Structure formats: C-alpha cells, structure tokens
Coordinates of C-alpha atoms in Angstrom, one line a residue:
X109 CA -18.9 -6.1 -27.6
X110 CA -21.0 -4.3 -25.0
X111 CA -21.7 -1.0 -26.8
X112 CA -25.0 0.5 -25.7
X113 CA -27.8 0.5 -28.1
X114 CA -30.7 3.1 -27.9
X115 CA -33.9 1.8 -26.4
X116 CA -36.8 1.2 -28.7
X117 CA -39.4 3.8 -27.5
X118 CA -42.1 1.1 -28.1
X119 CA -40.7 -0.6 -25.0
X120 CA -41.4 2.5 -22.8
X121 CA -44.7 3.5 -21.3
X122 CA -46.3 6.3 -23.2
X123 CA -46.2 9.2 -20.7
X124 CA -43.5 11.8 -20.5
X125 CA -40.6 12.2 -18.2
X126 CA -41.2 13.1 -14.6
X127 CA -41.2 16.8 -13.6
X128 CA -38.2 18.1 -11.7
X129 CA -40.1 18.3 -8.5
X130 CA -40.7 14.5 -8.4
X131 CA -39.3 13.7 -4.9
X132 CA -36.7 11.3 -3.7
X133 CA -37.2 8.6 -1.0
X134 CA -38.0 11.3 1.5
X135 CA -41.1 12.2 -0.4
X136 CA -42.4 8.8 -1.2
X137 CA -45.8 9.8 -2.4
X138 CA -44.5 12.2 -5.0
X139 CA -41.9 9.7 -6.2
X140 CA -44.4 6.8 -6.2
X141 CA -46.7 8.7 -8.4
X142 CA -44.3 8.3 -11.3
X143 CA -42.6 5.1 -10.6
X144 CA -43.6 2.4 -13.1
X145 CA -45.8 4.8 -15.1
X146 CA -43.7 6.9 -17.4
X147 CA -40.0 7.3 -17.1
X148 CA -39.0 4.0 -15.5
X149 CA -37.8 1.3 -18.0
X150 CA -40.1 -1.6 -17.5
X151 CA -39.5 -5.3 -18.6
X152 CA -36.5 -4.6 -20.9
X153 CA -34.3 -7.7 -20.8
X154 CA -30.6 -7.0 -20.7
X155 CA -28.2 -8.8 -23.0
X156 CA -25.9 -11.4 -21.6
X157 CA -22.4 -10.0 -21.1
X158 CA -20.8 -12.8 -23.1
X159 CA -21.2 -16.2 -24.6
X160 CA -20.0 -17.6 -21.3
X161 CA -23.4 -16.7 -19.7
X162 CA -25.0 -19.5 -21.7
X163 CA -24.5 -23.3 -22.2
X164 CA -22.2 -24.3 -25.0
X165 CA -22.5 -27.6 -26.9
X166 CA -18.9 -28.9 -27.3
X167 CA -18.4 -31.7 -29.9
X168 CA -16.3 -34.7 -29.0
X169 CA -14.0 -36.5 -31.5
X170 CA -14.1 -40.3 -31.9
X171 CA -11.0 -40.4 -29.7
X172 CA -12.9 -38.6 -26.9
X173 CA -11.1 -35.2 -27.3
X174 CA -13.1 -32.1 -26.7
X175 CA -13.2 -29.6 -29.5
X176 CA -13.5 -26.2 -27.9
X177 CA -14.7 -23.3 -30.1
X178 CA -11.9 -20.9 -31.2
X179 CA -13.7 -17.9 -29.8
X180 CA -13.9 -19.6 -26.4
X181 CA -10.2 -20.5 -26.5
X182 CA -9.3 -17.0 -27.4
X183 CA -11.5 -15.5 -24.7
X184 CA -9.9 -17.7 -22.0
X185 CA -6.4 -17.8 -23.4
X186 CA -6.6 -21.6 -23.7
X187 CA -3.4 -22.9 -25.5
X188 CA -1.3 -26.0 -25.5
X189 CA 0.8 -24.4 -22.7
X190 CA -1.9 -24.3 -20.0
X191 CA -4.3 -26.7 -18.3
X192 CA -8.0 -27.1 -17.6
X193 CA -9.3 -28.4 -14.4
X194 CA -12.2 -30.9 -14.4
X195 CA -14.3 -31.9 -11.4
X196 CA -17.0 -34.5 -11.1
X197 CA -20.0 -33.3 -9.2
X198 CA -23.5 -34.7 -8.6
X199 CA -24.7 -32.3 -11.3
X200 CA -22.2 -33.4 -13.9
X201 CA -18.7 -32.3 -15.0
X202 CA -17.3 -28.8 -14.4
X203 CA -14.4 -27.5 -16.4
X204 CA -12.5 -24.3 -15.7
X205 CA -9.0 -22.9 -16.5
X206 CA -6.3 -23.9 -14.0
X207 CA -4.9 -20.4 -14.3
X208 CA -7.5 -17.8 -15.2
X209 CA -6.3 -15.1 -17.6
X210 CA -6.5 -11.4 -17.0
X211 CA -10.2 -10.7 -17.3
X212 CA -11.0 -7.8 -14.9
X213 CA -9.0 -4.7 -14.0
X214 CA -9.9 -2.6 -11.0
X215 CA -8.8 1.0 -11.3
X216 CA -8.6 3.4 -8.4
X217 CA -9.0 7.0 -9.9
X218 CA -8.3 8.6 -6.5
X219 CA -8.0 8.1 -2.8
X220 CA -9.7 11.5 -2.2
X221 CA -13.3 11.4 -0.9
X222 CA -16.1 13.9 0.0
X223 CA -17.2 11.6 2.9
X224 CA -15.8 10.5 6.1
X225 CA -17.5 7.1 6.6
X226 CA -17.1 5.1 9.8
X227 CA -16.5 2.0 7.7
X228 CA -13.7 3.3 5.6
X229 CA -10.1 2.2 5.6
X230 CA -9.1 5.8 5.3
X231 CA -9.6 5.9 9.1
X232 CA -6.7 3.5 9.6
X233 CA -3.9 4.6 7.3
X234 CA -1.4 7.4 6.9
X235 CA -1.1 7.4 3.1
X236 CA -1.3 10.5 1.1
X237 CA -4.2 11.4 -1.0
X238 CA -3.8 11.5 -4.8
X239 CA -5.3 11.2 -8.2
X240 CA -4.2 9.0 -11.1
X241 CA -2.4 10.9 -13.8
X242 CA -4.5 10.8 -17.0
X243 CA -1.4 9.9 -19.0
X244 CA -0.9 6.9 -16.8
X245 CA -4.6 5.8 -17.4
X246 CA -4.2 6.4 -21.2
X247 CA -1.2 4.2 -21.3
X248 CA -3.0 1.5 -19.3
X249 CA -5.9 1.6 -21.8
X250 CA -3.5 1.3 -24.8
X251 CA -1.8 -1.7 -23.2
X252 CA -5.2 -3.4 -22.5
X253 CA -6.4 -2.8 -26.1
X254 CA -5.0 -6.1 -27.3
X255 CA -5.8 -8.2 -24.2
X256 CA -8.5 -10.4 -25.7
X257 CA -9.4 -12.1 -22.4
X258 CA -10.4 -8.7 -20.8
X259 CA -14.0 -8.6 -19.9
X260 CA -14.5 -5.8 -17.4
X261 CA -13.0 -2.5 -16.1
X262 CA -14.2 -1.4 -12.6
X263 CA -13.7 2.1 -11.4
X264 CA -13.4 2.0 -7.6
X265 CA -10.8 1.7 -4.8
X266 CA -10.6 3.6 -1.6
X267 CA -11.7 7.1 -2.8
X268 CA -14.8 8.5 -4.6
X269 CA -14.2 8.0 -8.4
X270 CA -16.5 10.9 -9.4
X271 CA -14.0 13.3 -7.7
X272 CA -11.4 12.7 -10.4
X273 CA -11.5 15.6 -13.0
X274 CA -11.1 13.2 -15.9
X275 CA -13.5 10.4 -14.8
X276 CA -15.8 10.9 -17.8
X277 CA -12.9 10.6 -20.2
X278 CA -11.7 7.5 -18.3
X279 CA -15.1 5.8 -18.6
X280 CA -15.2 6.6 -22.4
X281 CA -11.8 5.2 -23.1
X282 CA -12.6 2.1 -21.2
X283 CA -16.0 1.7 -22.9
X284 CA -14.2 2.1 -26.3
X285 CA -12.3 -1.1 -25.6
X286 CA -15.6 -2.9 -25.9
X287 CA -15.6 -4.3 -22.4
X288 CA -18.1 -3.9 -19.5
X289 CA -17.5 -0.8 -17.4
X290 CA -18.5 -0.4 -13.7
X291 CA -18.3 2.4 -11.1
X292 CA -18.9 2.4 -7.5
X293 CA -19.9 5.8 -6.0
X294 CA -21.6 7.3 -2.9
X295 CA -23.8 9.2 -5.3
X296 CA -23.3 12.7 -3.8
X297 CA -21.6 14.1 -6.9
X298 CA -24.1 12.6 -9.4
X299 CA -25.8 15.8 -10.4
X300 CA -27.6 16.4 -13.7
X301 CA -24.5 17.1 -15.7
X302 CA -22.5 14.2 -14.3
X303 CA -25.5 11.9 -14.9
X304 CA -25.7 12.9 -18.6
X305 CA -22.0 12.5 -19.0
X306 CA -21.6 9.1 -17.6
X307 CA -24.5 7.8 -19.7
X308 CA -23.0 9.3 -22.9
X309 CA -19.6 7.9 -21.9
X310 CA -21.1 4.4 -22.0
X311 CA -20.9 3.4 -18.3
X312 CA -22.6 -0.1 -18.0
X313 CA -23.1 -0.5 -14.3
X314 CA -23.3 2.1 -11.5
X315 CA -23.3 0.7 -7.9
X316 CA -24.4 3.2 -5.2
X317 CA -23.1 2.6 -1.7
X318 CA -25.8 3.3 0.7
X319 CA -25.5 1.6 4.2
X320 CA -28.7 3.2 5.5
X321 CA -32.3 3.9 4.3
X322 CA -33.1 6.7 6.6
X323 CA -31.5 10.0 6.9
X324 CA -30.4 9.6 10.4
X325 CA -28.8 6.2 10.0
X326 CA -27.2 7.1 6.8
X327 CA -25.7 10.3 8.2
X328 CA -24.5 8.4 11.3
X329 CA -22.5 5.9 9.2
X330 CA -21.6 8.0 6.1
X331 CA -20.5 11.1 8.0
X332 CA -21.1 14.2 6.0
X333 CA -23.6 12.4 3.7
X334 CA -27.1 13.5 2.8
X335 CA -29.4 10.5 2.1
X336 CA -32.1 12.6 0.5
X337 CA -29.6 14.3 -1.9
X338 CA -28.1 11.0 -3.0
X339 CA -31.5 9.4 -3.7
X340 CA -32.5 12.5 -5.7
X341 CA -29.4 12.2 -7.7
X342 CA -30.0 8.6 -8.6
X343 CA -33.6 9.3 -9.5
X344 CA -32.2 12.1 -11.6
X345 CA -29.9 9.6 -13.4
X346 CA -32.9 7.7 -14.6
X347 CA -34.6 10.9 -15.7
X348 CA -31.4 11.5 -17.8
X349 CA -31.7 8.0 -19.3
X350 CA -35.2 9.0 -20.5
X351 CA -34.1 12.3 -21.9
X352 CA -31.2 10.6 -23.7
X353 CA -33.1 7.5 -24.7
X354 CA -30.5 5.2 -23.2
X355 CA -30.8 2.2 -20.8
X356 CA -27.3 2.5 -19.4
X357 CA -26.1 2.3 -16.7
X358 CA -27.7 -0.5 -14.9
X359 CA -28.0 0.6 -11.2
X360 CA -27.3 -1.5 -8.1
X361 CA -27.0 -0.9 -4.4
X362 CA -24.2 -1.9 -2.1
X363 CA -25.2 -2.1 1.6
X364 CA -22.7 -2.9 4.4
X365 CA -24.6 -4.6 7.2
X366 CA -23.7 -4.1 10.8
X367 CA -25.3 -4.0 14.2
X368 CA -26.6 -0.4 13.8
X369 CA -28.3 -0.9 10.4
X370 CA -29.3 -4.5 10.2
X371 CA -32.9 -3.6 11.2
X372 CA -33.2 -1.5 8.1
X373 CA -33.0 -4.3 5.6
X374 CA -36.7 -4.8 5.3
X375 CA -37.0 -1.2 4.0
X376 CA -34.0 -1.7 1.6
X377 CA -36.1 -3.3 -1.1
X378 CA -38.4 -0.2 -1.2
X379 CA -35.4 2.0 -1.5
X380 CA -34.0 -0.1 -4.3
X381 CA -37.2 0.0 -6.1
X382 CA -37.4 3.8 -5.9
X383 CA -33.9 4.1 -7.2
X384 CA -34.4 1.6 -10.0
X385 CA -31.8 -0.8 -8.7
X386 CA -31.8 -4.1 -10.4
X387 CA -29.6 -5.8 -7.8
X388 CA -28.5 -5.4 -4.1
X389 CA -25.2 -6.5 -2.7
X390 CA -25.0 -7.1 1.0
X391 CA -21.5 -7.2 2.6
X392 CA -20.3 -7.5 6.2
X393 CA -18.2 -4.7 7.6
X394 CA -14.5 -5.0 8.1
X395 CA -13.6 -2.8 11.2
X396 CA -10.7 -0.5 10.8
X397 CA -11.1 1.2 14.1
X398 CA -11.6 0.1 17.7
X399 CA -15.2 1.5 17.9
X400 CA -16.3 -0.6 15.0
X401 CA -15.3 -4.0 16.3
X402 CA -18.6 -4.6 18.0
X403 CA -20.5 -3.9 14.9
X404 CA -19.7 -7.2 13.2
X405 CA -22.4 -9.9 12.6
X406 CA -20.0 -12.9 11.9
X407 CA -18.3 -13.7 15.2
X408 CA -19.4 -17.3 14.9
X409 CA -20.2 -17.8 11.2
X410 CA -16.7 -16.7 10.0
X411 CA -15.3 -19.6 11.9
X412 CA -17.7 -22.3 10.6
X413 CA -15.9 -25.2 9.0
X414 CA -16.1 -25.1 5.3
X415 CA -15.2 -28.8 4.7
X416 CA -17.3 -29.8 1.7
X417 CA -17.5 -33.4 2.9
X418 CA -20.8 -34.2 4.6
X419 CA -20.8 -36.6 7.5
X420 CA -23.0 -37.9 10.4
X421 CA -21.4 -35.2 12.6
X422 CA -22.2 -32.5 10.1
X423 CA -24.9 -33.4 7.6
X424 CA -25.5 -31.4 4.5
X425 CA -28.8 -29.5 4.5
X426 CA -30.5 -29.5 1.1
X427 CA -33.2 -26.8 1.1
X428 CA -36.3 -26.6 -1.1
X429 CA -38.0 -23.4 -2.2
X430 CA -39.9 -21.9 0.7
X431 CA -41.6 -18.7 1.5
X432 CA -39.3 -16.4 3.4
X433 CA -41.5 -15.6 6.3
X434 CA -39.7 -15.0 9.6
X435 CA -41.6 -17.8 11.3
X436 CA -40.3 -20.2 8.7
X437 CA -36.7 -18.9 8.3
X438 CA -35.8 -18.8 12.1
X439 CA -36.0 -22.6 12.6
X440 CA -34.2 -23.2 9.3
X441 CA -31.5 -20.8 10.4
X442 CA -31.2 -22.7 13.7
X443 CA -30.9 -26.0 11.8
X444 CA -28.1 -24.7 9.5
X445 CA -26.3 -23.2 12.4
X446 CA -26.4 -26.5 14.4
X447 CA -25.1 -28.6 11.5
X448 CA -21.9 -26.3 11.7
X449 CA -21.1 -26.3 8.0
X450 CA -23.4 -24.1 6.0
X451 CA -21.0 -24.0 3.1
X452 CA -22.1 -20.4 2.3
X453 CA -20.3 -18.6 -0.5
X454 CA -17.6 -21.0 -1.5
X455 CA -17.6 -22.0 -5.1
X456 CA -18.0 -25.6 -6.4
X457 CA -14.7 -25.4 -8.1
X458 CA -12.7 -24.1 -5.1
X459 CA -9.4 -25.9 -5.0
X460 CA -9.4 -25.7 -1.3
X461 CA -12.1 -26.3 1.4
X462 CA -10.7 -23.3 3.4
X463 CA -11.1 -20.4 1.0
X464 CA -11.9 -19.2 -2.4
X465 CA -10.5 -15.9 -3.6
X466 CA -13.0 -14.1 -5.9
X467 CA -10.3 -11.8 -7.2
X468 CA -7.8 -14.5 -8.2
X469 CA -10.4 -16.9 -9.7
X470 CA -12.0 -14.2 -11.8
X471 CA -8.5 -13.1 -13.2
X472 CA -8.3 -9.7 -11.6
X473 CA -5.7 -7.1 -11.1
X474 CA -6.1 -3.9 -9.1
X475 CA -4.3 -0.7 -10.2
X476 CA -4.0 2.1 -7.5
X477 CA -3.9 5.8 -8.3
X478 CA -0.2 5.7 -8.4
X479 CA -0.2 3.0 -11.1
X480 CA 1.0 0.3 -8.8
X481 CA -0.5 -3.2 -9.5
X482 CA -1.9 -5.5 -6.8
X483 CA -3.8 -8.8 -7.0
X484 CA -6.8 -7.3 -5.2
X485 CA -8.3 -4.1 -3.7
X486 CA -7.3 -5.3 -0.1
X487 CA -3.6 -5.4 -1.0
X488 CA -3.2 -2.0 -2.6
X489 CA -2.5 -0.1 0.5
X490 CA -1.0 -0.2 4.0
X491 CA -3.4 -0.1 6.9
X492 CA -4.6 -1.8 10.0
X493 CA -7.9 -3.7 10.6
X494 CA -9.6 -6.0 13.0
X495 CA -10.3 -9.6 12.1
X496 CA -12.8 -11.0 14.6
X497 CA -11.7 -8.2 17.1
X498 CA -8.0 -9.2 16.6
X499 CA -5.9 -6.3 15.3
X500 CA -4.0 -7.0 12.1
X501 CA -1.5 -4.9 10.1
X502 CA -1.8 -5.2 6.3
X503 CA 1.3 -4.6 4.2
X504 CA 0.6 -3.9 0.5
X505 CA 1.7 -6.3 -2.2
X506 CA 2.8 -4.4 -5.3
X507 CA 3.9 -6.4 -8.4
X508 CA 4.7 -3.6 -10.8
X509 CA 3.6 -0.1 -12.1
X510 CA 1.6 0.4 -15.3
X511 CA 3.2 3.8 -15.9
X512 CA 6.5 2.1 -16.4
X513 CA 5.5 -1.4 -17.5
X514 CA 2.9 -3.2 -19.6
X515 CA 0.2 -4.7 -17.5
X516 CA 0.6 -8.0 -19.4
X517 CA 4.3 -8.1 -18.5
X518 CA 3.4 -7.5 -14.8
X519 CA 0.7 -10.2 -15.0
X520 CA 3.2 -12.7 -16.3
X521 CA 5.9 -12.1 -13.7
X522 CA 7.0 -15.3 -12.1
X523 CA 6.4 -14.0 -8.6
X524 CA 2.9 -12.8 -9.4
X525 CA 2.0 -16.1 -11.1
X526 CA 3.4 -18.1 -8.1
X527 CA 1.3 -16.0 -5.7
X528 CA -1.9 -16.6 -7.8
X529 CA -1.2 -20.3 -7.9
X530 CA -0.8 -20.3 -4.0
X531 CA -4.1 -18.5 -3.6
X532 CA -5.9 -20.8 -6.0
X533 CA -4.8 -23.8 -4.0
X534 CA -5.3 -21.8 -0.8
X535 CA -2.5 -23.4 0.9
X536 CA -2.7 -21.2 3.9
X537 CA -3.3 -22.0 7.6
X538 CA -6.8 -21.3 8.9
X539 CA -6.0 -18.2 10.8
X540 CA -9.6 -17.2 11.2
X541 CA -10.3 -20.4 13.1
X542 CA -7.1 -20.1 15.1
X543 CA -5.6 -16.6 15.3
X544 CA -3.6 -17.6 18.4
X545 CA 0.0 -16.9 17.3
X546 CA 2.1 -13.9 16.4
X547 CA 2.0 -14.7 12.7
X548 CA -1.6 -13.6 12.6
X549 CA -0.7 -10.0 13.6
X550 CA 0.2 -9.2 10.0
X551 CA 0.0 -10.6 6.5
X552 CA 3.8 -10.9 6.1
X553 CA 4.3 -14.5 6.8
X554 CA 2.4 -17.6 8.3
X555 CA 3.1 -20.8 10.2
X556 CA 3.2 -22.7 6.9
X557 CA 6.2 -20.8 5.7
X558 CA 4.4 -18.9 3.0
X559 CA 6.0 -15.5 2.0
X560 CA 4.2 -12.2 2.0
X561 CA 1.4 -11.8 1.3
X562 CA -0.4 -14.5 3.3
X563 CA -4.2 -14.9 3.1
X564 CA -5.3 -17.3 5.8
X565 CA -7.1 -14.4 7.5
X566 CA -8.8 -13.1 4.4
X567 CA -12.5 -12.5 5.0
X568 CA -13.1 -12.0 1.2
X569 CA -11.9 -15.7 0.7
X570 CA -14.6 -16.8 3.3
X571 CA -17.2 -14.6 1.6
X572 CA -17.6 -12.7 4.8
X573 CA -16.8 -9.5 2.9
X574 CA -18.4 -9.2 -0.6
X575 CA -17.6 -6.9 -3.4
X576 CA -19.2 -6.2 -6.8

C-alpha cells in the first residue's frame, strides 16, 4: 500500500551529494551552500496515504440509500452491525463511523533513554526500564496482518526507540504489512549506519523532537543533548537518502513550547528548512515536576469554553486570510481572547462540546514495552503530573497483553468498547474548568460516577497537548 518507490533522478537537481564537511545548523554558511542545490529533494509531491485523503463520489439509489464502495467499507469495517454518524454543517453533510475501527497502533519499543529531559514523564515515576521482547513484537505483527482497517504503526512512547537493538527489524516488519510507519526520536543515535538502515527498512516518517534551536536552550531543556550533533545527524539522513536514491522517510519536527523557549519560534522555520522538515508540530508542555509548573502557556486558554453555539455573549469570529505580521496578529489575538470561545482544535464531528480525544477518534491502541495495551500513550504508565498547577496522580489503564492475547480480541473486549464509547461522547465533568474537588486529584473516578479511567482533565482532549 505505502511501499517506497525509488525517486526518478530526473526530479533531482544535477549536482552530486554534499561533502561530509557540510555543516549543521551551527555552520549555517556551509550548510546553506548546499541546501536546495544538489542533495535536497525539491518539489516532489508525496502520494496520499489512502483514498480517504480525497473526495469520493457516492451513488444514491432511487430510494435514497447510499452505496458505499466495497473498499471503503472494508477499510472502515462498515457492516450491518454498526452505525454511521451524520451531521449537518454549514458546509454540508459529514459522515463518520460511530465506532472507529482499529486503525493506528502506537508501539513503545523501550522506556530507556539516552537523555534526561526536563519535560519527560520519566521524572515523575518509579517504573522500571525495559525493552519490548522481539518475540512479543513479532506476534503482534502476525496478529495485525489481517487487520484490514490498520493504516499506521507509530514507534514511540516514553523512551528513545533507536535504543532498541531490534528497532530496524521492527520497522521492516511493520513496513511489510503495507501500512504507514512513523518514529519519534531525539536524533542523537541517528548516525550514518542507523540512517541507512531505517531508510532501507522502509520508515515513512521520522519526527525529531527538538525543543530548542540554539545549543544553550536545547541543552537546558534536553539535558545531556547536543543540538549540533542532532542537526548533523538529520542532515546526514538526507545525505543517505541521496546515496540510496530514496525519498523516505519524510522528516518533521516536534517542538514543545514553554516560557523558556517560546522566543525561539521565529528561528524554528530556518532550522526546519536546514533539516529538510516538511512539517512542524507545536505542543504545550505537560509539567511532571514542581519546577516546570510555571513554564506553561495555557493558564487561561485551557479553560476557555468550547461551546460550539455562538451567541451575543460570545460571537463566533470568522477570519479571512491575512498577512501574519505581529502588528496585525496582536489585535486579532486580543479579539479572539475577548470573545472567550476560540474553538481551537476541536473537530467538527466532536460528539461533545467539552472534548475530543484524538486517540479514540482515530481508532488507536497503545502497546507498552511489556505488551500491555492501553487506549492512548497517556494511560500506559503510572505517574504524577500537574494540570494547571494542580497535582494529579495518573493510574494506568491496561486492557490486555499482546504477548498472551490477540490485539483484535483485546480491542473487542466489552470494557474497552464501553470506555471508547464514553470518551467519544465525552460524558465527563469539566475538571479543567473546575478542579475544585478531591475527585480531580487522580483519574480513578469523577463526580459523574464514571469508573476508571476518567478524562475530564485530559489536556489532549482540549488540544492543549498535541502529538503526531
């Protein structure tokens, strides 16, 4: 489905690959000499991941029934036993599955890491470090082979995936399933051999976590990290793409914004360009330690009412295209803030005005290094965090183990299905807006009587925290 095809050399500029001494972001002149001239891939359109990226023309019978293509029904597991949801919007009709099928699996190869970042959950837990057994991974791949709704496998969790001794074999097995593969890394271990190997294994997307575009800021946040080394490694990845005549993987940057690095955003585009990144993901920080509580940038915005109904008290602001100069954007930001309901991040088809879980709606399951299955990354482990400066204890929610069960059997367990249904309806109290009772101290229960886990405090559902 997503097998990589060699790039036609006619699409490349005619010069040879850059010499090894072409610098990283620290030597911008040396690097800029080569960017866009010889070894960078310019103007090559990427194929859509699936037919769902386009518009389908669906015939209607004389009785008004929709005739969905068989391939679409198979991809979304649409049968006579499930339902589709339909919503009327100003733009037209929207249709989506009432219960999205298993489409994306997050796999945590390890909880070990070569960094000690200030922003990491590893600062707030006492769990042991471990690596997923390769036999467990092979069994999971065999179980996923016949899951026709599967679209993507993502390698990331709490640790650094490239530390796993079998990570290349893992990527290759996942790629052989014909689905998109993704990996998030700090980039420190992405040397020449690793770069060649992940390209040949068929990795589709590599996301580099950066959090700083200067050596000092990077080292302050990502303790033990070397910004220049990481940028050199990612540039080396693109050199390897040239040498192997391959376009994969697509490179992106993930940047966690906070008080101490927000001023570096204007320079982030330049860094992304040097690294050949085609997308940038900005996320807020979720503090796991006391000293990080003052770093957040959402003390007010996280509490903004997400009610989708406009009114005289909170009018909807419909914006035109506008040049993003600071003198233009500042008054617009003031207007949006004063209306009180910016409606940022929630999807049109959210079943609730209070939250929209990206993991549940995209049909995700997260598998920890032990083989335990959770609905999302945030529920894989036990830890403490701070939600708007209020300490909260997170208890993991484990629904099964892929070493002993098939992931499809785990996915279809009644308790797991019931939880996903609760989250889709988002029938949880707005703890972020309130947070004034003892229930908010953990995710074990709430004032609505929901059982563990409860999600009223989830910052992912408010799109405060953003993941690839």
